XYZ file of C-alpha atoms in Angstrom:
687
model
C 39.414 6.428 -23.998
C 41.122 9.517 -22.619
C 40.580 13.255 -22.908
C 42.870 15.370 -25.078
C 43.982 18.963 -24.543
C 45.901 21.315 -26.830
C 46.969 24.646 -25.304
C 48.661 27.140 -27.668
C 50.204 30.260 -26.127
C 50.891 33.107 -28.550
C 51.906 36.730 -28.513
C 48.739 38.838 -28.400
C 46.557 38.291 -31.466
C 44.321 40.956 -33.013
C 40.962 40.380 -31.328
C 39.162 39.891 -34.651
C 41.404 36.881 -35.371
C 40.543 34.858 -32.268
C 37.030 33.501 -32.858
C 37.663 32.457 -36.497
C 40.905 30.782 -35.344
C 39.051 28.814 -32.653
C 36.321 27.775 -35.090
C 38.917 26.557 -37.598
C 40.924 24.721 -34.939
C 37.789 22.859 -33.863
C 36.651 21.951 -37.393
C 40.198 20.882 -38.383
C 40.446 18.438 -35.493
C 36.994 16.999 -36.204
C 37.854 16.535 -39.907
C 41.274 14.987 -39.267
C 40.166 12.657 -36.462
C 37.368 11.364 -38.657
C 39.797 10.809 -41.539
C 42.143 8.950 -39.187
C 39.330 6.756 -37.772
C 39.728 8.021 -34.206
C 36.455 8.256 -32.291
C 35.894 11.016 -29.752
C 33.290 12.870 -27.727
C 32.516 16.579 -27.498
C 35.033 19.078 -28.929
C 35.269 22.444 -27.150
C 37.496 25.441 -27.882
C 38.406 28.327 -25.588
C 40.460 31.409 -26.208
C 41.691 34.904 -25.526
C 44.042 37.105 -27.539
C 47.006 35.124 -26.160
C 45.633 31.587 -25.698
C 43.972 29.084 -28.042
C 42.734 25.862 -26.410
C 41.116 22.763 -27.904
C 39.624 20.229 -25.438
C 38.336 16.883 -26.756
C 36.493 14.431 -24.525
C 36.751 10.633 -24.690
C 39.272 10.178 -27.473
C 39.953 6.527 -28.347
C 43.545 5.465 -27.822
C 43.879 3.631 -31.145
C 42.587 4.075 -34.652
C 39.599 1.946 -35.545
C 40.670 -1.158 -37.467
C 39.637 -1.045 -41.089
C 38.874 -3.924 -43.427
C 38.805 -3.318 -47.156
C 37.497 -5.602 -49.897
C 39.727 -5.838 -52.967
C 38.176 -7.447 -56.038
C 40.172 -9.723 -58.288
C 39.485 -11.695 -61.479
C 36.281 -13.690 -62.162
C 36.153 -17.083 -60.392
C 36.319 -19.027 -63.679
C 39.641 -17.307 -64.459
C 41.100 -17.568 -60.916
C 40.166 -21.243 -60.489
C 39.937 -24.135 -62.919
C 37.136 -26.699 -63.235
C 38.700 -28.703 -60.374
C 38.590 -25.613 -58.148
C 42.379 -25.356 -58.156
C 43.962 -21.888 -58.400
C 45.133 -20.860 -61.853
C 48.284 -18.777 -62.469
C 45.972 -15.706 -62.600
C 44.479 -16.563 -59.194
C 47.889 -17.205 -57.642
C 49.225 -13.988 -59.191
C 46.378 -11.938 -57.672
C 47.027 -13.454 -54.228
C 50.770 -12.804 -54.491
C 50.261 -9.188 -55.593
C 48.007 -8.572 -52.572
C 50.441 -10.238 -50.167
C 48.073 -13.041 -49.083
C 47.938 -16.810 -49.347
C 45.783 -18.418 -52.060
C 43.658 -20.008 -49.333
C 42.629 -16.467 -48.224
C 40.869 -15.844 -51.547
C 37.077 -15.652 -51.227
C 34.254 -15.873 -53.760
C 31.530 -13.272 -54.102
C 28.395 -13.164 -56.253
C 28.074 -9.853 -58.144
C 25.674 -8.612 -60.845
C 28.420 -9.574 -63.353
C 28.861 -13.085 -61.935
C 31.161 -14.734 -59.396
C 34.395 -12.891 -58.616
C 37.405 -13.544 -56.422
C 38.153 -11.041 -53.640
C 40.186 -10.647 -50.463
C 39.512 -8.794 -47.216
C 42.552 -6.743 -46.321
C 42.941 -5.342 -42.828
C 44.601 -1.968 -42.440
C 46.693 -1.838 -39.281
C 45.684 0.710 -36.674
C 48.127 3.128 -35.039
C 48.150 4.440 -31.471
C 46.348 7.776 -31.197
C 49.353 9.501 -29.629
C 51.364 8.783 -32.799
C 48.592 10.108 -35.024
C 48.262 13.269 -32.899
C 51.904 14.142 -33.556
C 50.881 14.512 -37.218
C 47.358 15.940 -37.083
C 47.827 18.456 -34.241
C 50.505 20.475 -36.115
C 48.443 20.185 -39.326
C 45.352 21.465 -37.503
C 47.271 24.454 -36.151
C 48.758 25.210 -39.573
C 45.293 25.018 -41.166
C 44.214 28.173 -39.311
C 44.214 31.034 -41.821
C 44.619 34.689 -40.892
C 44.336 37.925 -42.898
C 48.037 38.447 -42.200
C 50.722 36.011 -41.049
C 54.390 36.281 -40.086
C 57.538 34.174 -39.670
C 59.153 34.488 -36.261
C 62.099 32.099 -36.560
C 64.235 30.456 -39.251
C 61.993 27.368 -39.536
C 59.683 29.019 -42.088
C 56.570 28.358 -39.953
C 53.917 31.066 -40.231
C 51.219 32.254 -37.832
C 49.451 35.527 -37.067
C 51.796 36.148 -34.135
C 54.765 34.173 -32.754
C 53.782 30.954 -30.988
C 55.428 30.890 -27.582
C 54.610 27.370 -26.395
C 52.404 24.356 -27.132
C 51.089 21.954 -24.519
C 49.445 18.711 -25.647
C 48.075 16.144 -23.208
C 46.408 12.796 -23.848
C 45.154 11.902 -20.419
C 48.205 12.572 -18.240
C 50.703 11.854 -21.013
C 52.564 14.696 -22.733
C 52.531 14.577 -26.532
C 55.433 16.364 -28.178
C 53.879 18.687 -30.805
C 56.356 20.442 -33.062
C 55.695 23.774 -34.837
C 58.784 25.548 -36.140
C 61.369 25.857 -33.399
C 58.794 26.218 -30.621
C 59.615 24.220 -27.516
C 56.878 21.873 -26.331
C 55.498 22.752 -22.900
C 55.641 19.733 -20.578
C 53.867 19.177 -17.269
C 54.244 16.155 -15.015
C 51.460 14.072 -13.573
C 48.644 16.606 -13.892
C 45.297 15.508 -15.275
C 43.568 17.579 -17.912
C 40.640 18.334 -15.608
C 43.047 19.567 -12.903
C 44.900 21.713 -15.437
C 41.646 23.284 -16.692
C 40.414 23.918 -13.142
C 43.664 25.728 -12.404
C 43.144 27.945 -15.464
C 39.522 28.615 -14.513
C 40.605 29.829 -11.081
C 42.676 32.566 -12.701
C 40.251 33.641 -15.442
C 36.962 32.878 -17.240
C 38.060 30.217 -19.688
C 34.937 29.938 -21.872
C 34.764 32.970 -24.176
C 30.970 32.760 -24.513
C 30.465 32.758 -20.726
C 32.976 35.600 -20.449
C 31.139 37.614 -23.099
C 27.793 37.059 -21.385
C 29.297 38.111 -18.055
C 30.700 41.336 -19.546
C 27.340 42.175 -21.130
C 25.528 41.572 -17.819
C 28.021 43.798 -15.980
C 27.549 46.638 -18.460
C 23.737 46.465 -18.446
C 23.614 46.314 -14.647
C 25.821 49.428 -14.426
C 23.658 51.215 -17.014
C 20.523 50.345 -15.049
C 22.005 51.646 -11.776
C 22.974 54.907 -13.518
C 19.490 55.302 -15.005
C 20.881 55.158 -18.551
C 19.905 53.323 -21.741
C 20.581 49.591 -21.477
C 22.297 48.948 -24.789
C 25.655 47.414 -25.655
C 27.665 47.776 -28.882
C 27.838 44.133 -30.055
C 31.012 44.600 -32.107
C 32.845 46.335 -29.269
C 31.593 43.678 -26.843
C 33.067 40.926 -29.039
C 36.362 42.805 -29.284
C 36.550 43.489 -25.551
C 35.740 39.867 -24.753
C 38.993 38.671 -26.316
C 41.075 41.465 -24.781
C 40.382 40.464 -21.177
C 40.473 37.231 -19.182
C 38.989 38.363 -15.853
C 36.704 41.315 -16.639
C 36.322 44.193 -14.187
C 34.063 47.175 -14.915
C 35.076 50.826 -14.502
C 32.666 53.779 -14.865
C 34.310 57.097 -15.749
C 33.289 60.534 -16.968
C 34.581 63.392 -19.131
C 34.039 67.139 -19.572
C 30.521 68.034 -20.757
C 31.891 70.515 -23.299
C 32.863 67.589 -25.516
C 29.200 66.688 -25.962
C 29.145 69.355 -28.682
C 31.136 66.926 -30.810
C 28.807 64.814 -33.046
C 27.603 61.547 -31.523
C 29.370 59.355 -34.098
C 32.677 61.119 -33.417
C 32.345 60.708 -29.658
C 31.528 57.026 -30.040
C 34.444 56.465 -32.432
C 36.877 58.327 -30.159
C 35.938 56.028 -27.312
C 35.697 52.713 -29.129
C 38.548 52.921 -31.648
C 41.458 53.923 -29.438
C 40.376 52.934 -25.941
C 37.776 50.208 -26.498
C 35.414 51.871 -24.021
C 31.629 51.938 -24.180
C 29.827 55.280 -24.659
C 26.695 55.784 -22.545
C 23.410 57.466 -23.434
C 20.099 58.535 -21.959
C 17.022 58.542 -24.180
C 19.294 58.101 -27.194
C 21.537 61.103 -26.397
C 25.133 60.576 -25.285
C 26.067 61.590 -21.737
C 29.508 62.492 -20.411
C 30.136 59.053 -18.937
C 31.712 55.842 -20.197
C 32.302 52.230 -19.204
C 35.679 50.512 -19.521
C 36.267 46.787 -19.072
C 39.722 46.104 -17.665
C 41.529 42.826 -17.006
C 42.121 41.428 -13.549
C 40.633 41.847 -10.096
C 42.334 43.759 -7.303
C 43.459 46.660 -9.478
C 43.169 50.289 -8.342
C 39.821 51.265 -9.916
C 40.211 54.960 -9.033
C 43.606 55.107 -10.716
C 42.344 53.279 -13.813
C 39.385 55.657 -14.041
C 41.751 58.644 -14.133
C 43.979 57.007 -16.743
C 41.042 56.345 -19.057
C 39.572 59.824 -18.500
C 42.895 61.565 -19.228
C 43.497 59.611 -22.430
C 39.891 60.161 -23.541
C 40.125 63.912 -22.909
C 43.220 64.102 -25.106
C 41.411 62.180 -27.863
C 38.308 64.332 -27.598
C 40.385 67.525 -27.738
C 41.832 66.253 -31.011
C 38.377 65.324 -32.291
C 36.956 68.719 -31.383
C 39.898 70.395 -33.124
C 39.381 68.272 -36.272
C 35.661 69.044 -36.235
C 36.199 72.782 -35.913
C 38.840 72.787 -38.661
C 36.685 70.740 -41.036
C 33.685 73.047 -40.608
C 35.484 76.350 -41.221
C 34.488 76.201 -44.895
C 31.364 74.947 -46.671
C 31.617 71.209 -47.198
C 31.498 71.479 -51.004
C 34.636 73.672 -50.975
C 36.617 70.544 -49.988
C 35.453 68.438 -52.954
C 38.188 69.605 -55.411
C 40.785 68.248 -52.943
C 39.681 64.760 -54.053
C 41.868 65.291 -57.136
C 44.849 64.630 -54.878
C 43.393 61.363 -53.554
C 44.003 58.238 -55.681
C 41.018 55.920 -56.099
C 43.047 52.949 -57.344
C 46.165 52.474 -59.426
C 45.281 52.887 -63.144
C 41.752 54.088 -62.243
C 42.320 57.795 -61.602
C 41.505 59.894 -58.549
C 38.486 60.214 -56.273
C 37.286 63.430 -57.936
C 37.021 61.553 -61.241
C 35.178 58.793 -59.432
C 32.659 61.337 -58.107
C 32.140 62.588 -61.670
C 31.404 59.028 -62.824
C 28.986 58.573 -59.932
C 27.115 61.737 -60.970
C 26.585 60.339 -64.456
C 25.852 56.800 -63.317
C 23.274 57.922 -60.761
C 21.605 60.107 -63.421
C 21.628 57.140 -65.824
C 19.912 54.904 -63.220
C 17.464 57.673 -62.238
C 16.335 58.084 -65.834
C 15.713 54.363 -66.247
C 13.717 54.261 -63.026
C 11.706 57.346 -64.060
C 12.781 59.359 -61.017
C 11.353 62.891 -60.984
C 13.593 65.836 -61.861
C 13.894 67.286 -58.334
C 14.901 63.958 -56.800
C 17.273 63.311 -59.705
C 19.068 66.588 -58.972
C 19.344 65.694 -55.273
C 20.930 62.350 -56.190
C 23.372 64.073 -58.530
C 24.315 66.568 -55.809
C 24.853 63.728 -53.320
C 27.061 61.974 -55.882
C 29.201 65.102 -56.248
C 29.701 65.315 -52.471
C 29.636 61.658 -51.447
C 33.411 61.107 -51.183
C 34.318 64.593 -49.950
C 34.588 63.606 -46.296
C 37.572 61.409 -47.244
C 39.712 64.580 -47.320
C 38.529 65.824 -43.912
C 40.765 65.597 -40.883
C 38.093 63.731 -38.946
C 37.791 60.853 -41.419
C 41.581 60.830 -41.742
C 41.691 60.036 -38.022
C 38.583 57.822 -37.970
C 38.125 56.107 -41.367
C 35.089 54.227 -40.034
C 33.223 57.568 -39.946
C 33.218 57.994 -43.733
C 29.668 58.701 -44.789
C 28.566 59.622 -41.258
C 30.792 62.718 -41.317
C 29.741 63.452 -44.888
C 26.157 63.627 -43.670
C 27.090 65.714 -40.608
C 29.153 68.232 -42.567
C 26.567 68.448 -45.368
C 23.822 69.345 -42.918
C 26.058 71.991 -41.315
C 26.638 73.444 -44.780
C 22.856 73.723 -45.362
C 22.667 70.942 -47.944
C 19.261 69.271 -48.288
C 18.542 66.550 -45.744
C 17.859 64.050 -48.548
C 21.316 64.792 -49.992
C 23.002 64.366 -46.588
C 21.213 61.082 -45.859
C 22.151 59.725 -49.308
C 25.828 60.488 -48.595
C 25.672 58.397 -45.407
C 23.551 55.609 -46.894
C 25.619 55.088 -50.022
C 28.197 53.162 -47.934
C 25.514 50.647 -46.878
C 25.585 47.695 -46.592
C 29.089 47.232 -45.196
C 28.562 43.476 -44.874
C 26.035 40.710 -45.599
C 24.068 41.349 -42.397
C 24.295 45.149 -42.390
C 21.436 47.601 -42.892
C 20.496 48.572 -46.464
C 19.845 52.094 -47.807
C 16.229 53.039 -47.203
C 15.932 56.256 -49.232
C 15.649 56.242 -53.017
C 18.553 58.691 -53.219
C 20.811 56.601 -50.997
C 19.997 53.357 -52.829
C 20.688 54.753 -56.317
C 23.957 56.322 -55.202
C 24.992 53.087 -53.445
C 24.316 51.076 -56.632
C 26.330 53.573 -58.693
C 29.264 53.369 -56.280
C 29.288 49.585 -56.238
C 29.036 49.023 -59.973
C 31.815 51.596 -60.473
C 34.008 49.703 -57.978
C 33.275 46.269 -59.471
C 33.861 47.302 -63.091
C 36.985 49.299 -62.253
C 38.630 46.695 -60.062
C 37.820 43.683 -62.249
C 38.850 45.746 -65.271
C 42.247 46.427 -63.737
C 42.892 42.699 -63.398
C 42.091 42.378 -59.684
C 39.951 39.434 -58.603
C 39.196 37.814 -55.221
C 40.955 34.507 -54.635
C 39.616 32.011 -52.121
C 38.575 33.814 -48.950
C 40.821 36.779 -49.737
C 39.037 39.897 -50.985
C 41.275 42.838 -50.007
C 39.642 45.249 -52.468
C 36.077 44.350 -51.489
C 34.879 43.189 -54.927
C 32.849 40.354 -53.399
C 31.410 42.671 -50.750
C 30.510 45.269 -53.381
C 28.789 42.628 -55.530
C 26.766 41.329 -52.597
C 25.758 44.883 -51.714
C 24.742 45.671 -55.291
C 22.491 42.596 -55.450
C 21.004 43.155 -51.986
C 20.110 46.804 -52.662
C 18.518 46.120 -56.059
C 16.481 43.248 -54.593
C 15.498 45.235 -51.477
C 14.276 48.230 -53.496
C 12.751 46.137 -56.295
C 14.623 48.126 -58.956
C 14.139 46.706 -62.463
C 17.535 47.745 -63.818
C 19.103 46.315 -66.981
C 22.419 45.086 -65.598
C 24.163 44.887 -68.977
C 23.343 48.476 -69.920
C 24.489 49.663 -66.477
C 27.811 47.832 -66.847
C 28.241 49.150 -70.413
C 27.602 52.693 -69.199
C 30.214 52.286 -66.449
C 32.811 50.949 -68.913
C 32.035 53.848 -71.263
C 32.581 56.394 -68.446
C 35.939 54.845 -67.537
C 37.053 54.841 -71.167
C 35.810 58.361 -71.792
C 38.090 59.645 -69.035
C 40.995 57.448 -70.072
C 40.542 55.142 -67.090
C 41.283 51.936 -68.996
C 44.274 53.086 -71.054
C 46.606 50.531 -69.505
C 44.054 47.819 -68.748
C 44.002 44.404 -70.420
C 40.353 43.982 -71.454
C 38.247 45.092 -74.402
C 34.811 46.488 -73.405
C 32.911 43.350 -74.457
C 35.413 41.106 -72.624
C 35.146 43.190 -69.473
C 31.352 43.222 -69.671
C 31.321 39.410 -69.783
C 33.798 39.203 -66.913
C 31.702 41.498 -64.706
C 28.398 39.782 -65.537
C 29.865 36.347 -64.850
C 31.225 37.497 -61.503
C 27.897 39.043 -60.443
C 26.178 35.862 -61.644
C 28.348 33.800 -59.261
C 27.414 36.097 -56.378
C 23.732 35.878 -57.363
C 23.913 32.107 -57.168
C 25.439 32.453 -53.689
C 22.725 34.856 -52.468
C 19.646 33.171 -53.924
C 17.918 30.687 -51.579
C 18.744 26.987 -51.822
C 16.470 25.050 -54.149
C 15.329 21.493 -54.720
C 16.699 20.266 -56.980
C 19.947 22.067 -56.279
C 20.597 22.727 -59.992
C 17.417 24.814 -60.332
C 19.324 27.979 -59.410
C 21.856 27.396 -62.198
C 19.001 26.677 -64.619
C 17.393 30.039 -63.821
C 20.684 31.918 -64.062
C 21.491 30.322 -67.412
C 18.385 32.027 -68.776
C 19.865 35.384 -67.804
C 20.727 37.497 -64.783
C 20.225 40.861 -66.436
C 17.255 41.600 -64.186
C 18.311 40.797 -60.624
C 14.805 41.151 -59.168
C 13.538 38.839 -61.921
C 16.097 36.173 -60.990
C 14.819 36.032 -57.405
C 11.211 35.924 -58.632
C 11.901 33.060 -61.039
C 13.813 31.048 -58.431
C 11.022 31.536 -55.881
C 8.233 30.664 -58.357
C 9.892 27.554 -59.786
C 10.984 26.285 -56.355
C 7.326 26.167 -55.308
C 6.317 23.937 -58.221
C 9.459 21.852 -58.753
C 7.727 18.641 -57.640
C 4.559 19.204 -59.729
C 3.955 16.940 -62.717
C 3.506 19.855 -65.131
C 6.894 21.245 -64.035
C 8.525 17.885 -64.798
C 6.772 17.830 -68.179
C 8.222 21.239 -68.979
C 11.671 20.117 -67.813
C 11.438 17.061 -70.088
C 10.501 19.219 -73.088
C 13.505 21.467 -72.371
C 15.774 18.449 -71.989
C 14.708 16.657 -75.196
C 14.785 19.748 -77.401
C 18.123 20.766 -75.877
C 19.657 17.341 -76.550
C 18.564 17.443 -80.198
C 20.034 20.943 -80.617
C 23.338 19.947 -78.941
C 23.821 17.323 -81.633
C 23.150 19.818 -84.406
C 26.188 22.067 -84.002
C 27.228 23.544 -87.327
C 23.726 23.304 -88.793
C 22.128 26.404 -90.283
C 19.043 26.887 -88.133
C 16.775 29.698 -89.222
C 13.035 30.307 -88.972
C 10.455 27.553 -89.377
C 9.075 27.180 -92.911
C 5.533 25.822 -92.599
C 5.580 24.669 -96.238
C 8.276 22.126 -95.330
C 6.196 20.458 -92.608
C 5.456 17.026 -94.170
C 4.465 14.670 -91.370
C 1.177 15.005 -89.469
C 2.993 14.657 -86.158
C 5.359 17.555 -86.900
C 2.382 19.640 -88.045
C 0.723 18.854 -84.703
C 3.815 20.064 -82.851
C 3.918 23.291 -84.836
C 0.170 23.812 -84.349
C 0.766 23.494 -80.595
C 3.471 26.155 -80.875
C 1.296 28.486 -82.970
C -1.669 28.073 -80.634
C 0.217 28.593 -77.351
C 3.382 30.641 -77.952
C 1.716 34.061 -77.669
C -0.055 33.096 -74.435
C 3.168 31.673 -72.954
C 5.128 34.793 -73.932
C 2.495 37.014 -72.309
C 2.458 34.948 -69.109
C 6.260 35.226 -68.912
C 6.114 39.007 -69.477
C 3.534 39.251 -66.692
C 5.892 37.143 -64.507
C 3.260 34.441 -64.061
C 5.943 31.774 -64.157
C 3.901 29.000 -62.560
C 1.104 29.373 -65.119
C 3.574 29.752 -68.005
C 5.233 26.487 -66.930
C 1.886 24.693 -66.768
C 0.772 25.875 -70.215
C 4.178 25.092 -71.768
C 4.335 21.561 -70.360
C 0.749 20.756 -71.296
C 1.180 22.183 -74.810
C 4.307 20.295 -75.855
C 4.949 17.226 -73.694
C 2.581 14.739 -75.387
C 2.966 16.186 -78.890
C 6.774 16.037 -78.741
C 6.771 12.557 -77.206
C 4.834 11.172 -80.174
C 6.909 13.240 -82.604
C 10.265 11.964 -81.321
C 9.028 8.353 -81.296
C 7.879 8.420 -84.922
C 9.677 11.181 -86.831
C 13.416 11.450 -87.505
C 14.546 15.004 -86.788
C 17.956 14.511 -88.370
C 16.551 13.534 -91.768
C 18.907 13.056 -94.700
C 17.130 15.849 -96.593
C 18.969 18.957 -95.308
C 15.980 21.283 -95.782
C 13.714 18.978 -93.745
C 16.397 18.505 -91.086
C 17.086 22.212 -90.697
C 13.371 23.013 -90.568
C 12.754 20.438 -87.838
C 15.749 21.722 -85.893
C 14.339 25.248 -86.269
C 11.063 24.028 -84.756
C 12.947 22.435 -81.819
C 14.875 25.664 -81.298
C 11.724 27.793 -81.345
C 10.036 25.550 -78.756
C 13.152 25.409 -76.571
C 13.820 29.158 -76.574
C 10.186 30.005 -75.904
C 10.777 28.915 -72.290
C 14.530 28.749 -71.709
C 15.336 32.246 -73.000
C 13.440 34.042 -70.243
C 12.549 31.561 -67.482
C 15.016 28.693 -66.917
C 16.973 26.124 -68.874
C 15.476 23.119 -67.124
C 17.597 20.765 -69.241
C 20.252 21.364 -66.567
C 18.220 19.446 -63.989
C 19.340 15.860 -63.279
C 17.218 12.734 -63.833
C 14.035 14.291 -65.182
C 11.436 11.536 -64.844
C 7.756 12.217 -65.539
C-alpha cells in the first residue's frame, strides 16, 4: 500500500465554489475506488481559491481479484448418464473460454446446475488512476464553467497544473491540454510538510484560526464577540496564511443604517464590521494573506477604499430618502419581473390581491388586513432605489428602513423585510402575521408564474429559485400553522395572471397549470417531510392529498407513530385488498351502494360495519384524530372483509350485483384513503 496525492492548481475560483468542489472530489474518489475494487484508508481534501488537494492514505497497489460464478445448463443436460459432457455442456464451456474439466456442479432450489468460477484479472492501481482521477475532476459541477483551451475541457476556472503521486511515483493525469506537474524523488509526506510551512493547508483548521483571531481582537477592544459565519467561510478560502488587521473609519458614516454599513464592508472588501452592545462602531477587522506585510500600509489601504464606499452609500441613502418611499413605487412599471410575466408594479398589484385573499380565508381582522395590503403595495419598491441597485442583498432591509423613515406603520415595514424570508432551507422564517402572509403571496406568485412560463428546475440547477420558493412556501405555512386551501390559492394566482394578460403567450390552460404547480409542490413536500418507516408512508399520505400542508405534516407524524401497530397493519390490509379489487374493475359503472341488492349475509355484514362506523370514522378524521380513526377503521373492516373475500365473489356475472359490490368496496376504501393515506402503497403488508 502507498499513499496517493492529487494537487490541482487553478486560476482563482469564486470562494463559494471551493468547499462544494472539495466535497465532490472526495466523494467521487471514494465511489470510483470502490467500483474499481481498490482498497484505501482515510480520504482528506484541502483547498483554497487556487488549490484543490485530495490525499488518500494506504491505497492498495492493485485491484482486488474478483471471482464470478456463471451458471450454465442443468447437470442432466450438460452431462449424460455416464457423466460425460454433452454437446450442450461442451458448448457452455467453449463459450466461457474454459476447459470442460473446469465445469462444476451446484445444488440449487431448482436442482443441480453446471457453473464455472471466472476470475477477473486485476490491474495495477497506477493504471486505474489514469482513468478515475480525470473522471473525478470532471465530475465536479459548478454554477458556471468555462473552456480555456481548444481541448473542449470545462472547469470553473482554467486548470494550470495537476500533480499526482502514488508514493514517490508520478502519475501522468491528463485534463485538456494541461501539462502534468512532475517532481522527482519527493515523498508525499515531505511534499505536504513543505506546503504546510508556507500556509495552513487544512481549511477547517484555517477557518478556526481566523475565527479565534477575530474574537481575540474583539475581546481586547472591548467589543461584541461575534463573527459573520458566511463572511468567515468566504474569507477562509481567500487566504492561505491569515493575518489580522484592525482599522477604523470616520464616525460620521455611522449615520448610515447598520445593514448598509455591514454590506459596504462585507460585499466589496470582505471585512468584518464591529459592534458594541449591538451597535456598530467605527472600526473594522480585515483578514489579509501572508505574514511580514506592512500592516500600517494595509490598514490605510482598507480605510481609504472603505471611506470611498461609505461616501457612495451615504450619497445613495440621502438620494433615496429625498421623497416619501411610496412615491418610488410607480417606478416599478419600468422594472421587468420576468419575460412574459409583466413588470414589478403588476406583481405588487397581484400581491395586494393575493394577500387579501389569504387574509380573508384566515379571518384576519380588518386593520391587520389593510396593513398587509399596504405592505404588499410597497414590498418591491426598494428594488428601484439606488442603495439596493448597489447592494442587491439589502432588498427588504432597505424597504423596511425607508418605510420607517416615511412614517409607515412599523408592522408594514417589518412585513416588507420579512416577506423575503426564508432565503434558504436553514434561514429564519417570518414571525409576524403580516410578514408571513405577504411571503406566502410572493412565493405562490413566483411559483405559478415561473412554472406557467415553461421554466422548471433541472437537476441541481434552479436559477429562477422555483425550488427555493416552494420550500419557503411550505416552511412558512407549517411554521405558522395556516390552514390554507392550496388549490384555491393557486387558482386565484392563475386568475390574477390571466386577468392582467400575464399568460397570453404561455403554453398551459389553467387546469393544466394548476396540476403542474400542485405536483411540483407535492414533490417538495415529500422532500421536506420527515423520513418514515416504511419509506413509502410519505407517498401514501401525499396520495390522499396535499391541499392542506399543515394537515400533511400532521398525518405523516401521526401514522409514523403507529406504523408498527397491529391495527395500523389491519387498516393497511383493508386499503390494499379494496384497492386491488377496484384496480381490476376499470370501465365498470360504480355508483352508490343499493342495500336492496345485498344478497349474501357476509356482504350484509360488511355493509352493516360500514353503516355502523363510517360516521364515527369521518368525525375522527375531521377532528384530526388519525390514530383513533385508523384503529376504528381496521377493527371495523379487517375481519368482515377477510370472510367476505374468502366466500363471496365480488366480480359476479350478474352486472348489478357486481357493480353494487364494487360500490361497497369503493365506499370502504375512500372512507380512509380520501383524507388520511392510501396505505395500499405500502409494501408487503402482513398482519
